[in-house]
Tab-separated table of C-alpha atoms in Angstrom:
chain	number	residue	atom	x	y	z
A	1	MET	CA	31.211	-3.106	20.013
A	2	LEU	CA	32.730	0.298	19.433
A	3	THR	CA	32.235	1.422	15.848
A	4	ALA	CA	34.578	3.785	14.034
A	5	GLU	CA	31.973	6.509	14.496
A	6	ASP	CA	31.798	5.834	18.258
A	7	LYS	CA	35.567	6.160	18.540
A	8	LYS	CA	35.533	9.422	16.606
A	9	LEU	CA	32.820	10.898	18.836
A	10	ILE	CA	34.672	9.894	21.985
A	11	GLN	CA	37.909	11.445	20.794
A	12	GLN	CA	36.072	14.641	19.837
A	13	ILE	CA	34.373	14.929	23.201
A	14	TRP	CA	37.590	14.201	25.037
A	15	GLY	CA	39.312	16.884	23.015
A	16	LYS	CA	36.607	19.393	24.009
A	17	LEU	CA	37.211	18.697	27.686
A	18	SER	CA	40.958	19.043	27.528
A	19	GLY	CA	42.277	21.060	30.441
A	20	ALA	CA	39.378	20.174	32.707
A	21	GLU	CA	40.263	16.500	33.099
A	22	GLU	CA	41.333	16.738	36.709
A	23	GLU	CA	38.162	18.534	37.756
A	24	ILE	CA	36.019	16.066	35.845
A	25	GLY	CA	37.687	13.074	37.475
A	26	ALA	CA	37.327	14.528	40.947
A	27	GLU	CA	33.692	15.461	40.373
A	28	ALA	CA	32.810	12.032	38.958
A	29	LEU	CA	34.317	10.339	42.000
A	30	TYR	CA	32.647	12.698	44.446
A	31	ARG	CA	29.247	12.144	42.790
A	32	MET	CA	29.816	8.388	42.856
A	33	PHE	CA	30.531	8.372	46.589
A	34	HIS	CA	27.455	10.445	47.292
A	35	ALA	CA	24.910	8.977	44.868
A	36	TYR	CA	26.078	5.394	45.521
A	37	PRO	CA	27.195	5.323	49.166
A	38	PRO	CA	28.260	1.637	49.147
A	39	THR	CA	31.161	2.647	46.885
A	40	LYS	CA	32.646	4.471	49.858
A	41	THR	CA	33.481	1.078	51.323
A	42	TYR	CA	36.316	0.756	48.824
A	43	PHE	CA	37.993	3.923	50.117
A	44	PRO	CA	37.791	3.780	53.895
A	45	HIS	CA	41.072	5.662	54.149
A	46	PHE	CA	39.934	8.627	52.036
A	47	ASP	CA	38.701	12.044	53.052
A	48	LEU	CA	35.516	12.034	51.004
A	49	SER	CA	34.552	15.676	51.394
A	50	GLN	CA	34.109	17.734	48.245
A	51	GLY	CA	37.425	18.949	46.875
A	52	SER	CA	39.531	16.784	49.179
A	53	ASP	CA	43.134	16.254	48.101
A	54	GLN	CA	42.594	12.528	47.971
A	55	ILE	CA	39.565	12.753	45.704
A	56	ARG	CA	41.363	15.199	43.448
A	57	GLY	CA	44.457	13.008	43.366
A	58	HIS	CA	42.562	9.844	42.632
A	59	GLY	CA	40.261	11.553	40.144
A	60	LYS	CA	43.339	12.731	38.258
A	61	LYS	CA	44.652	9.162	38.099
A	62	VAL	CA	41.320	7.805	36.872
A	63	VAL	CA	41.026	10.379	34.140
A	64	ALA	CA	44.634	9.901	33.037
A	65	ALA	CA	43.917	6.196	32.669
A	66	LEU	CA	40.770	6.924	30.663
A	67	GLY	CA	42.701	9.339	28.484
A	68	ASN	CA	45.240	6.634	27.808
A	69	ALA	CA	42.485	4.165	27.024
A	70	ILE	CA	40.966	6.640	24.562
A	71	LYS	CA	44.295	6.900	22.751
A	72	ASN	CA	44.354	3.109	22.480
A	73	MET	CA	40.763	2.163	21.826
A	74	ASP	CA	41.803	-0.517	19.355
A	75	ASN	CA	43.626	-2.349	22.080
A	76	LEU	CA	42.014	-1.626	25.418
A	77	SER	CA	43.181	-4.912	26.898
A	78	GLN	CA	46.794	-3.960	26.499
A	79	ALA	CA	46.405	-0.277	27.381
A	80	LEU	CA	44.632	-1.113	30.626
A	81	SER	CA	46.569	-4.263	31.408
A	82	GLU	CA	48.482	-2.885	34.390
A	83	LEU	CA	45.339	-1.377	35.873
A	84	SER	CA	43.543	-4.631	35.288
A	85	ASN	CA	46.229	-6.449	37.264
A	86	LEU	CA	46.132	-3.844	40.005
A	87	HIS	CA	42.378	-4.094	40.447
A	88	ALA	CA	42.350	-7.871	40.284
A	89	TYR	CA	45.401	-8.833	42.311
A	90	ASN	CA	46.219	-5.937	44.607
A	91	LEU	CA	42.794	-4.486	45.250
A	92	LEU	CA	41.165	-7.822	45.955
A	93	ALA	CA	38.750	-6.098	48.282
A	94	VAL	CA	36.681	-5.049	45.272
A	95	LEU	CA	33.930	-7.628	45.403
A	96	SER	CA	31.700	-6.696	42.523
A	97	PRO	CA	33.943	-4.851	40.097
A	98	VAL	CA	31.654	-4.566	37.151
A	99	PHE	CA	28.866	-3.294	39.372
A	100	ALA	CA	31.030	-0.673	41.056
A	101	LEU	CA	32.553	0.458	37.769
A	102	GLN	CA	29.054	0.897	36.322
A	103	PHE	CA	28.398	3.497	39.015
A	104	LEU	CA	31.565	5.376	38.130
A	105	SER	CA	30.537	5.219	34.477
A	106	GLN	CA	27.108	6.664	35.250
A	107	CYS	CA	28.623	9.466	37.343
A	108	LEU	CA	31.199	10.288	34.697
A	109	GLN	CA	28.384	10.547	32.167
A	110	VAL	CA	26.434	12.859	34.467
A	111	VAL	CA	29.499	15.111	34.770
A	112	LEU	CA	29.969	15.129	30.991
A	113	ALA	CA	26.265	15.889	30.521
A	114	THR	CA	26.357	18.828	32.943
A	115	ARG	CA	29.313	20.304	31.071
A	116	LEU	CA	28.283	19.561	27.512
A	117	GLY	CA	24.507	20.120	27.663
A	118	LYS	CA	23.004	19.575	24.243
A	119	GLU	CA	26.356	18.483	22.858
A	120	TYR	CA	25.948	15.359	24.949
A	121	SER	CA	23.793	14.037	22.153
A	122	PRO	CA	22.207	10.566	22.109
A	123	GLU	CA	24.997	9.411	19.782
A	124	VAL	CA	27.727	10.680	22.132
A	125	HIS	CA	25.856	9.213	25.111
A	126	SER	CA	25.718	5.844	23.403
A	127	ALA	CA	29.418	5.910	22.433
A	128	VAL	CA	30.563	6.880	25.938
A	129	ASP	CA	28.337	4.263	27.555
A	130	LYS	CA	29.736	1.556	25.290
A	131	PHE	CA	33.304	2.728	25.878
A	132	MET	CA	32.930	2.724	29.678
A	133	SER	CA	31.391	-0.766	29.531
A	134	ALA	CA	34.394	-1.947	27.543
A	135	VAL	CA	36.791	-0.363	30.059
A	136	ALA	CA	34.938	-1.970	32.983
A	137	ALA	CA	35.048	-5.358	31.267
A	138	VAL	CA	38.810	-5.118	30.708
A	139	LEU	CA	39.446	-4.036	34.289
A	140	ALA	CA	37.432	-6.975	35.571
A	141	GLU	CA	39.054	-9.463	33.166
A	142	LYS	CA	41.532	-10.920	35.577
A	143	TYR	CA	39.237	-11.326	38.560
A	144	ARG	CA	38.742	-14.945	37.773
B	1	MET	CA	8.086	2.480	53.113
B	2	VAL	CA	10.742	4.775	51.724
B	3	HIS	CA	11.704	7.725	53.852
B	4	TRP	CA	12.162	11.082	52.115
B	5	SER	CA	13.960	13.856	53.926
B	6	ALA	CA	12.655	17.397	53.572
B	7	GLU	CA	15.754	18.272	51.598
B	8	GLU	CA	15.242	15.390	49.164
B	9	LYS	CA	11.613	16.358	48.604
B	10	GLN	CA	12.677	19.940	48.002
B	11	LEU	CA	15.396	18.952	45.541
B	12	ILE	CA	12.997	16.743	43.614
B	13	ALA	CA	10.073	19.148	43.524
B	14	GLY	CA	12.310	22.132	42.850
B	15	LEU	CA	13.906	20.552	39.820
B	16	TRP	CA	10.589	19.227	38.577
B	17	GLY	CA	9.219	22.732	38.469
B	18	ARG	CA	11.970	23.741	36.057
B	19	LEU	CA	11.506	20.950	33.538
B	20	SER	CA	9.291	20.280	30.593
B	21	ALA	CA	7.913	16.777	31.099
B	22	GLU	CA	7.300	16.607	27.396
B	23	GLN	CA	10.833	17.495	26.381
B	24	CYS	CA	12.622	15.407	29.002
B	25	GLY	CA	10.339	12.433	28.559
B	26	ALA	CA	10.759	12.349	24.804
B	27	GLU	CA	14.511	12.665	25.149
B	28	ALA	CA	14.851	10.033	27.849
B	29	LEU	CA	12.842	7.458	25.951
B	30	ALA	CA	14.659	8.192	22.682
B	31	ARG	CA	18.006	7.775	24.428
B	32	LEU	CA	16.879	4.494	25.987
B	33	LEU	CA	16.086	3.146	22.511
B	34	ILE	CA	19.375	4.464	21.098
B	35	VAL	CA	21.823	3.631	23.892
B	36	TYR	CA	20.232	0.263	24.720
B	37	PRO	CA	18.840	-0.844	21.344
B	38	TRP	CA	17.424	-4.109	22.668
B	39	THR	CA	14.709	-2.068	24.376
B	40	GLN	CA	13.252	-1.397	20.923
B	41	ARG	CA	11.671	-4.826	21.098
B	42	PHE	CA	8.941	-3.396	23.323
B	43	PHE	CA	8.006	-0.826	20.701
B	44	ASP	CA	7.423	-2.876	17.565
B	45	ASN	CA	4.423	-0.837	16.537
B	46	PHE	CA	6.143	2.532	16.868
B	47	GLY	CA	7.208	2.711	13.233
B	48	ASN	CA	10.611	3.932	12.150
B	49	LEU	CA	13.309	3.275	14.769
B	50	SER	CA	16.052	2.643	12.256
B	51	SER	CA	18.525	5.358	13.307
B	52	PRO	CA	19.118	7.817	16.147
B	53	THR	CA	17.687	10.593	13.971
B	54	ALA	CA	14.590	8.533	13.189
B	55	ILE	CA	14.092	7.665	16.848
B	56	VAL	CA	14.490	11.231	18.080
B	57	GLY	CA	12.014	12.480	15.472
B	58	ASN	CA	9.509	9.651	15.903
B	59	PRO	CA	6.179	11.110	17.095
B	60	LYS	CA	5.154	7.927	18.907
B	61	VAL	CA	8.405	7.951	20.849
B	62	ARG	CA	7.841	11.573	21.801
B	63	ALA	CA	4.255	10.909	22.850
B	64	HIS	CA	5.132	7.877	24.906
B	65	GLY	CA	8.082	9.647	26.479
B	66	ARG	CA	5.737	12.410	27.563
B	67	LYS	CA	3.384	9.832	29.099
B	68	VAL	CA	6.233	8.267	31.039
B	69	LEU	CA	7.387	11.574	32.465
B	70	THR	CA	3.847	12.611	33.306
B	71	SER	CA	3.561	9.540	35.478
B	72	PHE	CA	6.807	10.601	37.151
B	73	GLY	CA	5.012	13.826	37.959
B	74	GLU	CA	2.327	11.751	39.701
B	75	ALA	CA	5.034	9.941	41.626
B	76	ILE	CA	6.457	13.235	42.829
B	77	LYS	CA	3.056	14.295	44.142
B	78	ASN	CA	2.717	10.947	45.918
B	79	LEU	CA	6.164	10.206	47.285
B	80	ASP	CA	4.652	8.547	50.310
B	81	ASN	CA	2.565	6.112	48.332
B	82	LEU	CA	4.508	5.073	45.284
B	83	LYS	CA	3.351	1.475	45.491
B	84	GLY	CA	-0.284	2.540	45.207
B	85	THR	CA	0.436	5.148	42.547
B	86	PHE	CA	2.164	2.637	40.303
B	87	SER	CA	0.140	-0.487	40.971
B	88	LYS	CA	-1.854	-0.308	37.740
B	89	LEU	CA	1.260	0.573	35.719
B	90	SER	CA	3.106	-2.288	37.356
B	91	GLU	CA	0.380	-4.679	36.280
B	92	LEU	CA	0.546	-3.313	32.757
B	93	HIS	CA	4.332	-3.468	32.407
B	94	CYS	CA	4.816	-6.808	34.119
B	95	ASP	CA	1.683	-8.862	33.518
B	96	LYS	CA	0.743	-7.609	30.107
B	97	LEU	CA	3.933	-6.317	28.480
B	98	HIS	CA	6.414	-8.678	30.194
B	99	VAL	CA	9.127	-6.078	30.585
B	100	ASP	CA	12.276	-7.171	32.410
B	101	PRO	CA	12.447	-4.741	35.363
B	102	GLU	CA	16.129	-4.128	34.652
B	103	ASN	CA	14.886	-1.881	31.840
B	104	PHE	CA	13.203	0.447	34.349
B	105	ARG	CA	16.559	0.914	36.035
B	106	LEU	CA	18.184	1.710	32.688
B	107	LEU	CA	15.533	4.315	31.899
B	108	GLY	CA	16.029	5.794	35.358
B	109	ASP	CA	19.775	6.185	34.780
B	110	ILE	CA	19.109	7.777	31.419
B	111	LEU	CA	16.611	10.207	32.921
B	112	VAL	CA	19.232	11.291	35.451
B	113	THR	CA	21.668	11.946	32.603
B	114	VAL	CA	19.039	13.926	30.659
B	115	LEU	CA	18.384	16.097	33.713
B	116	ALA	CA	22.127	16.671	34.050
B	117	SER	CA	22.388	17.801	30.437
B	118	HIS	CA	19.486	20.240	30.827
B	119	LEU	CA	20.432	21.672	34.187
B	120	GLY	CA	24.228	21.785	33.978
B	121	ARG	CA	25.957	22.701	37.227
B	122	ASP	CA	22.579	23.147	38.926
B	123	PHE	CA	22.326	19.365	38.856
B	124	SER	CA	24.435	19.133	41.971
B	125	PRO	CA	25.620	15.896	43.587
B	126	ALA	CA	22.802	16.329	46.135
B	127	CYS	CA	20.243	16.594	43.311
B	128	GLN	CA	21.738	13.540	41.673
B	129	PHE	CA	21.398	11.598	44.914
B	130	ALA	CA	17.740	12.567	45.405
B	131	TRP	CA	16.770	11.839	41.802
B	132	HIS	CA	18.746	8.618	41.715
B	133	LYS	CA	16.807	7.536	44.778
B	134	LEU	CA	13.529	8.534	43.129
B	135	VAL	CA	14.134	6.656	39.892
B	136	GLY	CA	15.199	3.608	41.893
B	137	VAL	CA	12.056	3.662	43.988
B	138	VAL	CA	9.839	4.146	40.918
B	139	ALA	CA	11.599	1.273	39.150
B	140	HIS	CA	11.018	-0.883	42.209
B	141	ALA	CA	7.332	0.042	42.393
B	142	LEU	CA	6.906	-0.771	38.687
B	143	ALA	CA	8.575	-4.127	39.169
B	144	LEU	CA	6.358	-5.273	42.003
B	145	ASN	CA	4.210	-7.386	39.715
B	146	THR	CA	7.180	-9.247	38.225
B	147	PRO	CA	6.690	-13.025	38.372
């Protein structure tokens, strides 16, 4: 469960990265496609080369959603409700949602770590990991 | 048998040369115990693990972390025989310590994150791929003795 301290750390880190959100989203996605090739199967229609318009566009969407979730950490279910519906009902092709979202979480953390270095402390690492798990759980809520 | 391309071997060895096994090992193990607190159950006799600060400063954690990373160093020298390299460690972790192999995967993910934080942009997507593959293969080799 996210503690008050976790929430504070996440907001602080997010504040530090303000302005670079689009790049971060695109990089996280690109790393996910290349470190975990099976995730490519969910985007057969995408140009998956580095810096592609589609990766940038989708990365921007992902990060905007995360930003919104961070503003509403006390009610993730509601904040992510539309996305949860989208992933469950419209994107039915996603077979193992929690699994796939774990890969995105790991890649996002790698991107944060490369940018923050030492500032990506164990406490921040723990808070982000817990937050991403909570987001993944909400997104997968309506699958069954 | 896992196949390693020349590029993958280069990315792994190249990065390895730039790291301190001691520093990265200590950090990775500390983070495992902090981010996934249930893993502390395997380290009952390590003393004070009561807070992130205590864990990071704990000398037994540091020492064990160094041991873990040193064995990674062995793996890197023996990429074509990981099963053999880790067979004794697999026996130890599975038969004697009864560690759920899922924990090896968690430590692997954490190690990748630690490398990213130390190397910054140099930890390219290609590096991440090669190291992710390595930690996965090591985790698999360690798990071979699982019941």
